[in-house]
Coordinates of C-alpha atoms in Angstrom, one line a residue:
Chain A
X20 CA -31.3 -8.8 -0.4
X21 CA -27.7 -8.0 -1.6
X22 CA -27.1 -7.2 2.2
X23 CA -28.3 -10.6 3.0
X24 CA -26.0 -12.5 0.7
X25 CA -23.3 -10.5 1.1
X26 CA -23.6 -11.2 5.3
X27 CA -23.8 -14.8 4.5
X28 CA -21.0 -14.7 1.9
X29 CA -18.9 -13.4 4.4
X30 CA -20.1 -15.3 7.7
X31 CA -19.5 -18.1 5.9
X32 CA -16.0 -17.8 4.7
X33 CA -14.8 -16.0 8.6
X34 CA -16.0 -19.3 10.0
X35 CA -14.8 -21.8 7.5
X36 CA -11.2 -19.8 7.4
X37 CA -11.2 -20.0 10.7
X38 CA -11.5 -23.6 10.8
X39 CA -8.7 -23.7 8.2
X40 CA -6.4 -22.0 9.9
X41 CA -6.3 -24.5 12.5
X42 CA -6.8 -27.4 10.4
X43 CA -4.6 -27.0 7.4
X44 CA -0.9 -28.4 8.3
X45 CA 1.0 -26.6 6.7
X46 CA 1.7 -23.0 8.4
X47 CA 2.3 -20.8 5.9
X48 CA -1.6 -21.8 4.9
X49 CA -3.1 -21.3 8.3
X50 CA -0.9 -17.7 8.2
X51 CA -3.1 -17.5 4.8
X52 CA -6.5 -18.3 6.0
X53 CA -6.3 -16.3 9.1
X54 CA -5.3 -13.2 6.5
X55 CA -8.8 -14.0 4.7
X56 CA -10.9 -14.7 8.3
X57 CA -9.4 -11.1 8.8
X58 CA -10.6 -9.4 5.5
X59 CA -13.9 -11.3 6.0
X60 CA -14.3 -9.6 9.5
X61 CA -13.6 -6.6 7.8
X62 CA -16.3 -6.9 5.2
X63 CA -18.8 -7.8 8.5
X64 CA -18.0 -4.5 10.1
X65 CA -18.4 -2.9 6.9
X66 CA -22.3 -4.3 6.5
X67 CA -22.2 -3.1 10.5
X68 CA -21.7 0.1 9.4
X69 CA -18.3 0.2 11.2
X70 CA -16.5 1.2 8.1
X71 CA -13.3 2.6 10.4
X72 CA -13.1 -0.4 12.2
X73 CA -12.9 -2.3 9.2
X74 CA -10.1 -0.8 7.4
X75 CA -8.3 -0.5 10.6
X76 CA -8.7 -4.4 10.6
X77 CA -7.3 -4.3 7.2
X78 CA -4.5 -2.2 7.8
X79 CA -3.8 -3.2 11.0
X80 CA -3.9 -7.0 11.0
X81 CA -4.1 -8.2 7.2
X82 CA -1.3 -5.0 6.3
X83 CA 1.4 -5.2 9.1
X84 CA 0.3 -8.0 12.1
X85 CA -0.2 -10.8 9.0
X86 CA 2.9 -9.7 7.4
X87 CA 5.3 -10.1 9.9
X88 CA 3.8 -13.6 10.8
X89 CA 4.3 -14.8 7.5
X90 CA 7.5 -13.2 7.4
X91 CA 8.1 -15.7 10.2
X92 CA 6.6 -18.5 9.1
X93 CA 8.0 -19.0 6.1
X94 CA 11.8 -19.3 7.6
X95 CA 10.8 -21.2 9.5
X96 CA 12.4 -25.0 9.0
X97 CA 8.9 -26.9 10.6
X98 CA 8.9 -30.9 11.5
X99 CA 5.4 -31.6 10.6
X100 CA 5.7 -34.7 12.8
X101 CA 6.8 -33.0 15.7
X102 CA 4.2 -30.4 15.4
X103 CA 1.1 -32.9 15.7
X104 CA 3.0 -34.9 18.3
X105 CA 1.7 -32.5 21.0
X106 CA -2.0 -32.5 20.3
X107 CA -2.8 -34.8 22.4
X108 CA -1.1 -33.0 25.8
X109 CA -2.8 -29.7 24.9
X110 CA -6.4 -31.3 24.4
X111 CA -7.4 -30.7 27.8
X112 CA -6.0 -26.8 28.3
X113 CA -7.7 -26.4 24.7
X114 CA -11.3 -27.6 25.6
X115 CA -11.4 -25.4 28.5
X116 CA -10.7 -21.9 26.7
X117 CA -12.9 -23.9 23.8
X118 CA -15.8 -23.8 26.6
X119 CA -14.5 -20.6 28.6
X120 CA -15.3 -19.0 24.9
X121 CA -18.7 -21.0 24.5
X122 CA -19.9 -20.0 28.0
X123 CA -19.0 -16.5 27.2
X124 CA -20.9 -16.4 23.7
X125 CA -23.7 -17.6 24.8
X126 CA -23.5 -15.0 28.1
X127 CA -23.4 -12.8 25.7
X128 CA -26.0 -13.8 23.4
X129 CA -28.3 -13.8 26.6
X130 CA -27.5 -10.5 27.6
X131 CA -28.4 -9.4 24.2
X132 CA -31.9 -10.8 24.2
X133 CA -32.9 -10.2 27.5
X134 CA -33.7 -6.8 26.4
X135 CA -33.1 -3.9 24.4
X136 CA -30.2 -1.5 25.5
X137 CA -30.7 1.9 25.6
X138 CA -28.9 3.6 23.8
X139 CA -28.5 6.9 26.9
X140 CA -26.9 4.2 29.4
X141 CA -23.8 3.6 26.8
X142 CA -21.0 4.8 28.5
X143 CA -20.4 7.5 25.4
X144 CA -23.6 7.9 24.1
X145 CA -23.1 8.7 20.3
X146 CA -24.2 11.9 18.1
X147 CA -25.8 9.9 15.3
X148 CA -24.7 12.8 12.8
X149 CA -21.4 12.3 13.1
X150 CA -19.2 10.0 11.0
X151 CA -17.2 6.8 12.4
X152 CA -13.9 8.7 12.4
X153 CA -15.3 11.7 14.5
X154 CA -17.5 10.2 16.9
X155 CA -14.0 7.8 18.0
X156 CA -11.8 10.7 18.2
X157 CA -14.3 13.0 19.9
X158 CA -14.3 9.9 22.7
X159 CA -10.9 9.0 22.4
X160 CA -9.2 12.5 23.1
X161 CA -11.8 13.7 25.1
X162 CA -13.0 11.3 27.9
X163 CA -10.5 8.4 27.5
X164 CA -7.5 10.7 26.8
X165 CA -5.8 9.2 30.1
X166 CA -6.5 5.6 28.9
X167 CA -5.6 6.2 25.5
X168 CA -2.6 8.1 26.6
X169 CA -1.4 4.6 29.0
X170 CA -2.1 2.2 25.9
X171 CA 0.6 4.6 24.4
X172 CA 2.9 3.9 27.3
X173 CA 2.2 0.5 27.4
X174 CA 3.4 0.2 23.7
X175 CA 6.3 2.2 24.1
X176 CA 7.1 -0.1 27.6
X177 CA 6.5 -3.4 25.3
X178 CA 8.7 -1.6 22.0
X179 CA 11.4 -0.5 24.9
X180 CA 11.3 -4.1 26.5
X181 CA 11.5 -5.7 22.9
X182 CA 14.7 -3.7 21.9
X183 CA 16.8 -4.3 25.3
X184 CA 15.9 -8.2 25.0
X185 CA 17.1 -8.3 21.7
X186 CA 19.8 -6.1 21.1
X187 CA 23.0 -7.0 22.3
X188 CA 26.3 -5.3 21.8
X189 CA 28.6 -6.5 18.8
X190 CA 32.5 -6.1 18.5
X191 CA 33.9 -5.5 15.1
X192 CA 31.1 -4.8 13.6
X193 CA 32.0 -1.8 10.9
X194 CA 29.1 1.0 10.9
X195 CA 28.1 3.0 8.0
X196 CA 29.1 6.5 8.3
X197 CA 26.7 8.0 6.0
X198 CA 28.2 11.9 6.7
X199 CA 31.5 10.3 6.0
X200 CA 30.7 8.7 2.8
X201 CA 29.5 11.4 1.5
X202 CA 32.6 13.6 2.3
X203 CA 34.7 11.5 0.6
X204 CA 36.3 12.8 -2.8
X205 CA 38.1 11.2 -5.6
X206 CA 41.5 12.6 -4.5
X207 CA 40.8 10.7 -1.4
X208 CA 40.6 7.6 -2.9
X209 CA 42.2 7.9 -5.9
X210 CA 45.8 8.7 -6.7
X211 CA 48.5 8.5 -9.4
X212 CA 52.0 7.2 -8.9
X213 CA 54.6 6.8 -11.9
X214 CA 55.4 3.3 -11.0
X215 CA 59.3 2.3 -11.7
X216 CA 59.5 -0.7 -13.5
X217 CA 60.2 -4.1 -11.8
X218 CA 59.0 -2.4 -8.5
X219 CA 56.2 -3.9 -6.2
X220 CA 53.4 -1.2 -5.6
X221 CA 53.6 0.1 -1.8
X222 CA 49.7 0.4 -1.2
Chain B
X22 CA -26.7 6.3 -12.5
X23 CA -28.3 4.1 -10.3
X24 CA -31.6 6.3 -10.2
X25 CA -31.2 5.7 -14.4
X26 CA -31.4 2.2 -14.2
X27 CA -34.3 2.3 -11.4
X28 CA -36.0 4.9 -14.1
X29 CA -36.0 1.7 -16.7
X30 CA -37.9 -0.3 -13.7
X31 CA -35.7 -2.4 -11.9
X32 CA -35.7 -2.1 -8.5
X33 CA -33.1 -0.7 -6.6
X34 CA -31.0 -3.2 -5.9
X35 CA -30.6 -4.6 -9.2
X36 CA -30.0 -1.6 -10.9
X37 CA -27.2 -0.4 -8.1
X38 CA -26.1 -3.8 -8.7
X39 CA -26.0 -3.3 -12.7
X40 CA -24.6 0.5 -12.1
X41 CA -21.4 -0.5 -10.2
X42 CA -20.5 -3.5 -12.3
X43 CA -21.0 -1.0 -15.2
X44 CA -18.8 1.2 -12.8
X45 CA -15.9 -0.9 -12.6
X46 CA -15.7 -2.2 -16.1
X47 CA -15.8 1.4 -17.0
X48 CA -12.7 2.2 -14.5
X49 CA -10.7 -0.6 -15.2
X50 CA -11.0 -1.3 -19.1
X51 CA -9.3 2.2 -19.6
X52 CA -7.1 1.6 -16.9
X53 CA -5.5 -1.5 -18.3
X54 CA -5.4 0.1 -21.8
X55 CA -3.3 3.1 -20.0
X56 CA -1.2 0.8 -18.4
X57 CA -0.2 -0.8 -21.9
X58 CA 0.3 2.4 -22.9
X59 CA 1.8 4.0 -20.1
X60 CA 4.5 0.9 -20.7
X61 CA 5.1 2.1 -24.0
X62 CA 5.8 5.5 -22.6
X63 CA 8.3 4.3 -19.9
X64 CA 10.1 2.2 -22.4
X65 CA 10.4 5.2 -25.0
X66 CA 11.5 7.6 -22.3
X67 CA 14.1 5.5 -21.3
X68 CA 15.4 4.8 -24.7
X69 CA 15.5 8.5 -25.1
X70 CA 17.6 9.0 -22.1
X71 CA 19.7 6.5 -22.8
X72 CA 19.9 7.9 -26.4
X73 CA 18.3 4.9 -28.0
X74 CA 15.1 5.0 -30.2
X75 CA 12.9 2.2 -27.8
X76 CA 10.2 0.3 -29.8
X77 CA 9.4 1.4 -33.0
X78 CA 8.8 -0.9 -35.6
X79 CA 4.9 -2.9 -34.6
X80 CA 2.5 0.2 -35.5
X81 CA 3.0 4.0 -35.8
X82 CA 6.0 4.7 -33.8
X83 CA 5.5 1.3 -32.3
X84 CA 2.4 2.5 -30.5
X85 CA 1.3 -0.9 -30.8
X86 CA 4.5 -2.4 -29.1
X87 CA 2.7 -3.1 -26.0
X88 CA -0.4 -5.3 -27.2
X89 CA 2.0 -7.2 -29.6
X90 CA 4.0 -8.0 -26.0
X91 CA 0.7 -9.1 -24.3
X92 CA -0.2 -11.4 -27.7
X93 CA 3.1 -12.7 -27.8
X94 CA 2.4 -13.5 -23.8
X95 CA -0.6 -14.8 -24.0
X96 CA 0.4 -17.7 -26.6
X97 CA 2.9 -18.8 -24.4
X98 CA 3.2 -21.5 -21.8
X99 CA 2.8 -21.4 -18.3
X100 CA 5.2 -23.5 -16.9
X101 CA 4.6 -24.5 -13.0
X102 CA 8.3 -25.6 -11.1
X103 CA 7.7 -29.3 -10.1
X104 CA 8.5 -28.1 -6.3
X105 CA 6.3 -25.1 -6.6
X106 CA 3.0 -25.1 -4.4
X107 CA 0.8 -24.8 -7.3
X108 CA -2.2 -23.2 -5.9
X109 CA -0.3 -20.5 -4.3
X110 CA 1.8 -20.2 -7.0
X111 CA -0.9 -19.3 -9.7
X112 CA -3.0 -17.2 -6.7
X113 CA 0.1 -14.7 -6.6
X114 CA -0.1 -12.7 -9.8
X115 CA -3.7 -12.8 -9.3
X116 CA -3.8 -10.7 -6.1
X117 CA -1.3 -8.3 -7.4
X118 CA -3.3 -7.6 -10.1
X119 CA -6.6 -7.5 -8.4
X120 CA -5.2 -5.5 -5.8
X121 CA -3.7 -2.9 -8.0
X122 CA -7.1 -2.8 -9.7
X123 CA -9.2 -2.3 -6.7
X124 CA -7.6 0.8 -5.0
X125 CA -9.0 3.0 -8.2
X126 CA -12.6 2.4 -6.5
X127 CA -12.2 5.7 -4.6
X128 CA -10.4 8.0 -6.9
X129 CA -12.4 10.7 -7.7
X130 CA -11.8 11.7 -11.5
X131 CA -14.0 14.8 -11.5
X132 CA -17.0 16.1 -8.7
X133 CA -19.0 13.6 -8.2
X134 CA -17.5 10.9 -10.7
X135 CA -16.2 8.3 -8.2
X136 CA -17.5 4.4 -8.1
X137 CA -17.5 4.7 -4.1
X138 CA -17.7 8.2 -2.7
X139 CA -16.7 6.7 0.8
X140 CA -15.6 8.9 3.9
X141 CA -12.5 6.4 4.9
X142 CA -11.1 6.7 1.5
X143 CA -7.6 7.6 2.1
X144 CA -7.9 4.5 5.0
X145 CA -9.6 2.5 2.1
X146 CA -6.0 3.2 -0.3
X147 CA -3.7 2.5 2.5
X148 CA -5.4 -1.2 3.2
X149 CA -5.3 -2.1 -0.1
X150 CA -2.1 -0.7 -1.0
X151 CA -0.9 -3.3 2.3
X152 CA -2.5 -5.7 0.5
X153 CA 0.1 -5.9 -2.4
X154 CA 2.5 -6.8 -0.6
X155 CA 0.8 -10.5 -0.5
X156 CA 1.1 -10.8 -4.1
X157 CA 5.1 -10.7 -3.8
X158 CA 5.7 -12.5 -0.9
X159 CA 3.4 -15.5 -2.0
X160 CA 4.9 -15.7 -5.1
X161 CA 8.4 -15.6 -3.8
X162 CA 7.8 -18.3 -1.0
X163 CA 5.4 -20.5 -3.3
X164 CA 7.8 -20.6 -6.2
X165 CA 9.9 -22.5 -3.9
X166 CA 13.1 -21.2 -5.3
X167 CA 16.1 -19.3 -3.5
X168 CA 15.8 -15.7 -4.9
X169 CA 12.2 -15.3 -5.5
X170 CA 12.4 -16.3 -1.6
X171 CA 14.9 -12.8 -1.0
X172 CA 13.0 -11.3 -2.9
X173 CA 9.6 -12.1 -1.0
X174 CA 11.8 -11.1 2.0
X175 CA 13.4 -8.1 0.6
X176 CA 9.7 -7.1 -0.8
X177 CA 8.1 -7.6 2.6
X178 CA 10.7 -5.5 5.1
X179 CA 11.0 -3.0 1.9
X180 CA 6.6 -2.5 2.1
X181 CA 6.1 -2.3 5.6
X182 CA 8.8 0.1 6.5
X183 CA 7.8 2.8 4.2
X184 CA 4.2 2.3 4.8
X185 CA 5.1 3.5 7.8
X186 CA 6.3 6.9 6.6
X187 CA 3.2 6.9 4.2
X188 CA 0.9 6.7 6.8
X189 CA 2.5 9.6 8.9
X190 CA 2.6 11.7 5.4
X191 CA -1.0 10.7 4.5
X192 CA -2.3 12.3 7.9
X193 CA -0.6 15.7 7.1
X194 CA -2.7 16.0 4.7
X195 CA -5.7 14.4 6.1
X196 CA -5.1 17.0 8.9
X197 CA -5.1 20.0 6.8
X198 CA -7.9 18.7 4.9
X199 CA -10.3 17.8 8.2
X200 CA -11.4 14.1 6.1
X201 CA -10.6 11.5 4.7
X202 CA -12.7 11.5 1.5
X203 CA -10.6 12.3 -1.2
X204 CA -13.0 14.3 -3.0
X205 CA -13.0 16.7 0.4
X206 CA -9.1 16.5 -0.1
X207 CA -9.2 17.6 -3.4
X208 CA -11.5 20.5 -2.8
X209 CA -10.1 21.3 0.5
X210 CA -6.9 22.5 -1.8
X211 CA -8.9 25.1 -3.6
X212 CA -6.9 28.8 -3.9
X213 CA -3.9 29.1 -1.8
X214 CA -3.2 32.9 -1.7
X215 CA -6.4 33.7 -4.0
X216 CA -4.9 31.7 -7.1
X217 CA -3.2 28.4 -6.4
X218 CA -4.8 24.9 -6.3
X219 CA -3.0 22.0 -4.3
X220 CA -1.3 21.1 -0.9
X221 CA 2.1 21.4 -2.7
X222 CA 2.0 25.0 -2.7
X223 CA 1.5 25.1 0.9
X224 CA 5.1 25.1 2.4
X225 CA 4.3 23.1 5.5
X226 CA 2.9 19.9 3.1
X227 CA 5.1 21.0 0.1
X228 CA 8.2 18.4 1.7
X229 CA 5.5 16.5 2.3
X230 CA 4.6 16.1 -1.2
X231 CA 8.4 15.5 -1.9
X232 CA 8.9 12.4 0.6
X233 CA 5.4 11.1 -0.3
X234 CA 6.7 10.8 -3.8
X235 CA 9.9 9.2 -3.3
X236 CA 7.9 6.7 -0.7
X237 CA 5.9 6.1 -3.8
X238 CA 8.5 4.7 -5.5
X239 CA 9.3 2.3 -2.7
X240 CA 6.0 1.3 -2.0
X241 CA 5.6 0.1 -6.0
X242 CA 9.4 -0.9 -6.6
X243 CA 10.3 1.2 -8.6
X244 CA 13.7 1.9 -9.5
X245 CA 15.7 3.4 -8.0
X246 CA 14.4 1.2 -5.1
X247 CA 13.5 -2.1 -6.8
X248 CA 15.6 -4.4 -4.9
X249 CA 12.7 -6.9 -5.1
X250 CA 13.8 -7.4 -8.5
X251 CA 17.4 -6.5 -8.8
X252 CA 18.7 -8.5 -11.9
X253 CA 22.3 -8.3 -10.9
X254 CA 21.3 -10.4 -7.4
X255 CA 18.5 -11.9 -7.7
X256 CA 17.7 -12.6 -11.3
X257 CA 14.4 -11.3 -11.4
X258 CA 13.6 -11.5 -7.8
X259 CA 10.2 -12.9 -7.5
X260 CA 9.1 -13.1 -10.9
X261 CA 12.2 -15.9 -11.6
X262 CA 10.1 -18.6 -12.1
X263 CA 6.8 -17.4 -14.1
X264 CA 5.9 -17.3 -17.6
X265 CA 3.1 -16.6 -20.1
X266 CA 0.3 -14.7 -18.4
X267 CA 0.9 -15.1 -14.5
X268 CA 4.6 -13.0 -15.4
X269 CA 1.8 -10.6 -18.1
X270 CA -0.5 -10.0 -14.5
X271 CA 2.8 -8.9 -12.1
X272 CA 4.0 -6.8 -15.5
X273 CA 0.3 -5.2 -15.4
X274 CA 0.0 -4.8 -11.5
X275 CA 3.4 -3.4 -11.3
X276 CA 2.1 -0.7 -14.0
X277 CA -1.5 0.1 -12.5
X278 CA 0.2 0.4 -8.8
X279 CA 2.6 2.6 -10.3
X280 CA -0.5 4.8 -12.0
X281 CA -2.4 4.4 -9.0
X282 CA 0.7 5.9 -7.3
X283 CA 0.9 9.2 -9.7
X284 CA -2.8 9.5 -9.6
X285 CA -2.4 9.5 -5.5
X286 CA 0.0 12.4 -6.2
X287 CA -1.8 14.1 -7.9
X288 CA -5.0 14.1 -5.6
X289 CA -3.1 14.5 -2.7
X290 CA -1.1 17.2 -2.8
X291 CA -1.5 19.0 -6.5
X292 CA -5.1 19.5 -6.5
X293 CA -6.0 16.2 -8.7
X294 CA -9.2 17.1 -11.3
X295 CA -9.0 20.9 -10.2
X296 CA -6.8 23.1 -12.4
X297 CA -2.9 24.0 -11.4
X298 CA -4.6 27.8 -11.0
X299 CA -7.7 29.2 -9.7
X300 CA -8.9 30.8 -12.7
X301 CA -12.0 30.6 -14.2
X302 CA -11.4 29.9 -17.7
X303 CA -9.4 27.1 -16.7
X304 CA -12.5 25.2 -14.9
X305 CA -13.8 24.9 -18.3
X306 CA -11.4 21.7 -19.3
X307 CA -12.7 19.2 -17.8
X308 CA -11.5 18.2 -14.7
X309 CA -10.6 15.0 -15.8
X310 CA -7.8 16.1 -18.5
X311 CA -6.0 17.8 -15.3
X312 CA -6.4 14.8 -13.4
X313 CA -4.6 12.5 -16.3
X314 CA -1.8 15.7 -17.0
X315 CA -1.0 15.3 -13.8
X316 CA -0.7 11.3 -13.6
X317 CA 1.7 11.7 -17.1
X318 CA 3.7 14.2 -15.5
X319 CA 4.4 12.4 -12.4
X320 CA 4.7 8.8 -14.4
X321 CA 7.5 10.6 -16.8
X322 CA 8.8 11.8 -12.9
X323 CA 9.0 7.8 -12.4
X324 CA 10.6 6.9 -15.3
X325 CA 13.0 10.1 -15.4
X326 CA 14.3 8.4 -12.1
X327 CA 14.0 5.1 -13.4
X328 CA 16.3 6.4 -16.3
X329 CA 18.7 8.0 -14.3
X330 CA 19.1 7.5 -10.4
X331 CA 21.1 4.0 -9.5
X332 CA 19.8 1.4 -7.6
X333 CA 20.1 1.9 -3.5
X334 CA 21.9 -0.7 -1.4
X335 CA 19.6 -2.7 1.0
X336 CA 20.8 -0.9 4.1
X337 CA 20.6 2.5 2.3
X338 CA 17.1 2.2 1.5
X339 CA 16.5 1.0 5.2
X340 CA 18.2 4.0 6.3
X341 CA 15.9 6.4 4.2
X342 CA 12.8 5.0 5.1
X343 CA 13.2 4.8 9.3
X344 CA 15.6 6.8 10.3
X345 CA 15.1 9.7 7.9
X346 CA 11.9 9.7 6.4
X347 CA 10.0 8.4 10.1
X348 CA 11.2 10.9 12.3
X349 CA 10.4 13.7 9.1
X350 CA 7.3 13.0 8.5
X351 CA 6.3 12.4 12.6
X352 CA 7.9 15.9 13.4
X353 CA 5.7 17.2 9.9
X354 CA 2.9 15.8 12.3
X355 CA 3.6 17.9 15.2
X356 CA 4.1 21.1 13.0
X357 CA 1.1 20.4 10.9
X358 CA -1.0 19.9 13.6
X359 CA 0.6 22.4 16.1
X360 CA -0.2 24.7 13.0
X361 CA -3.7 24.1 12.7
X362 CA -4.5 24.0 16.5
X363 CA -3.1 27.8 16.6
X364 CA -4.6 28.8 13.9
X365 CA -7.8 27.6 12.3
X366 CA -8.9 25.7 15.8
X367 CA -9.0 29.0 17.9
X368 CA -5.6 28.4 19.6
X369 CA -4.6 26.1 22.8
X370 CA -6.7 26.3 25.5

């Protein structure tokens, strides 16, 4: 029963966030809805029984991903106007991924009922005593180690790739010398003259 | 206490329902009347430091200092800035709070006494603790005012980069510990040499425990890392522009995060409800005195800094968090790991 309302509870608000985070005009807001479509998913896995998953999702997405989008959004200085103006030009390119998606769903919903799938023919058939955590790292190290190990590299590429587009070489730009800083005494910095009076002071 | 409920006939679902609500009130009632206390502490501490005498005229040594605060508070307006998104504005202190509140789910305070004994709790901490972050950030942009908006910024970039290092210091431990159920953590750190209970004692986690507490203190804000508020800059960075009780629910969230943060400590790496030694006698306070010892001691740890360290620049406190505390606690992952794949896993093969 409480699995049964808590499913709808959160069905519901994944798919009406959803919705708003298309529909809502103001960015910052769809950043917002997205964040609770996200934590909604999470609660899903959760009544899946994908606990990991789920706080990955949280962490992941709703901790870091979500962050830095609305770190982004919010700078950013958006004509409203201009926004909507191109709604019209991407209707087309939208509807096809809208029924690429819907042909895939209901693919997939076919698949699912044309038969039970058993459970020896999944590519890593599963000990069921063993938690979440272990079962994925027993896979993930062991059969898929070269696959996990190339999503690595393919990270690093895409971290590499992000630092040489942006960084760019700056003159006169003074640099922190931590070691130095900390070197530095008060009879460095500090001295005392006898200053003659009606002198200047030669700093 | 779900089977006591099902023993007065309900059926099960109502009476796990009725057990965990009972559950939570029982958590967080006691943890909002330590947090108004725990205040109290911080502000006499720092009085004594600063040789002052802190409050001490409402009640017995002004014990009562904090509830006359939340009183005073409570009678007062909440005033809304005419530009202010309103909705977002009010939603701010309200996630902070309820965020700071819902991390204590998984905290064991003895064997057996947790609301959820879940095996991702450790996972479960570090997506709520992510979570705060919202709280600050929406209340700096919704406030629609120029340094709650640094400070939502400042709060943001601050968060993320020493999550980071959290994370890497958080699977040291994990590591040595084989789960990520903090009540497995907390046994796991039984007798060290025959007599010693917690990860601290072990050298390999005991700079570890170091770094996890001074990432603690940037995680919640703390001084000397609360740039998000720094009053010479930024006023009061993203609390500027709130009164009455949304300002009362950051000054509370702020607090339980910062408990939340000692009790983490303490789990993690000094042995949380189990006594400092491994001695029989000891076992016989119960485990949940040791558990709030430790919380005071690390709490008068925060406010010892608070009292005396200065606030970091912005660029220092970048520098600490990635290009100090990163790379330390990722090589602390090799040599933990490296560790326990020579030792306790039968070597590399």
């Amino acid at each position: 029963m409480i699995h049964v309302i808590a499913f709808y509870l959160f069905a519901i608000l994944v798919v009406s966030s959803g919705a708003l985070t298309i529909l809502s005009r103001n960015p910052v807001h769809s950043v917002l809805w997205l964040i609770l479509a996200f934590f909604n998913a999470a609660g899903l896995m959760i009544l899946l029984g994908a606990e990991f998953i789920a706080m990955l999702l949280v962490i992941v997405y709703v901790g870091a991903v979500a962050v830095l989008f609305l770190f982004v959004v919010m700078m950013l200085d958006i004509d409203f106007a201009e926004l909507r103006a191109g709604f019209v030009s991407y209707l087309p390119f939208g509807l096809l991924i809208a029924a690429v998606l819907l042909a895939e769903i209901i693919l997939g919903i076919g698949l699912w009922s044309a038969g039970p799938i058993e459970l020896a023919q999944r590519a890593g058939p599963v000990n069921p005593e063993l938690s979440n955590i272990q079962a994925i790292g027993g896979l993930l190290y062991t059969r898929y180690i070269f696959l996990f190990e190339a999503a690595g590299i393919v990270l690093l590429v895409a971290m590499i790739g992000a630092i040489v587009l942006t960084h760019r070489a700056r003159g006169g730009v003074r640099g922190q010398n931590v070691a130095k800083q900390n070197r530095r005494r008060p009879q460095d910095a500090v001295r005392n003259i006898n200053q003659p009076v009606g002198q200047g002071v030669e700093l | 206490m779900t089977a006591f409920f099902q023993g007065l006939g309900l059926p099960f679902e109502g009476a796990w329902l009725l057990s965990t609500v009972i559950g939570i009130l029982v958590i967080c009632l006691p943890v909002m009347l330590a947090v108004a206390m725990i205040i109290y502490a911080d502000r006499k501490i720092w009085a004594a430091m600063a040789l002052r005498r802190g409050p001490n005229v409402v009640g017995p040594f002004g014990l009562l200092q904090s509830f006359a605060d939340g009183l005073k508070v409570f009678l007062q307006e909440t005033i809304i800035p005419s530009a202010a998104n309103k909705t977002l504005f009010l939603i701010a202190p309200i996630i902070t709070f309820t965020v700071a509140l819902m991390a204590w789910a998984v905290v064991p305070f003895q064997v057996g006494v947790v609301l959820a004994n879940i095996n991702v709790g450790l996972l479960y901490i570090l997506a709520i603790s992510s979570l705060g972050v919202y709280g600050v950030v929406l209340s700096g942009w919704a406030s629609n005012s120029k340094y709650p908006f640094y400070s939502a910024i400042r709060a943001s970039a601050q968060m993320i980069s020493y999550e980071v290092s959290i994370g890497f210091i958080l699977i040291t431990v994990v590591l040595w510990a084989g789960s990520f159920n903090l009540t497995q953590i907390v046994e796991s750190q039984k007798a060290y040499y025959g007599f010693l209970n917690g990860n601290g004692f072990n050298p390999l986690l005991f700079p570890m425990a170091i770094m996890f507490l001074i990432s603690a203190m940037a995680e919640t804000a703390r001084a000397p890392f609360d740039l998000t508020e720094a009053e010479s800059e930024l006023v009061a960075g993203y609390q500027t522009e709130y009164s009455s009780m949304a300002f009362a629910l950051f000054w509370l969230g702020e607090y339980a995060n910062v408990i939340l943060m000692c009790a983490l400590n303490a789990i993690l790496f000094w042995g949380g409800y189990l006594p400092p030694v491994d001695w029989a006698p000891l076992y016989y306070v119960p485990g949940i005195i040791w558990l709030f010892a430790k919380i005071l001691f690390f709490f008068f740890v925060f406010s010892w800094v608070k009292a005396t360290v200065p606030r970091y620049r912005y660029d220092q406190l970048m520098r600490l968090g990635w290009k100090i505390f990163l790379p330390t606690s990722l090589f602390f992952v090799f040599l933990v790991s490296g560790f326990l794949m020579l030792t306790r896993y039968g070597g590399a093969q």
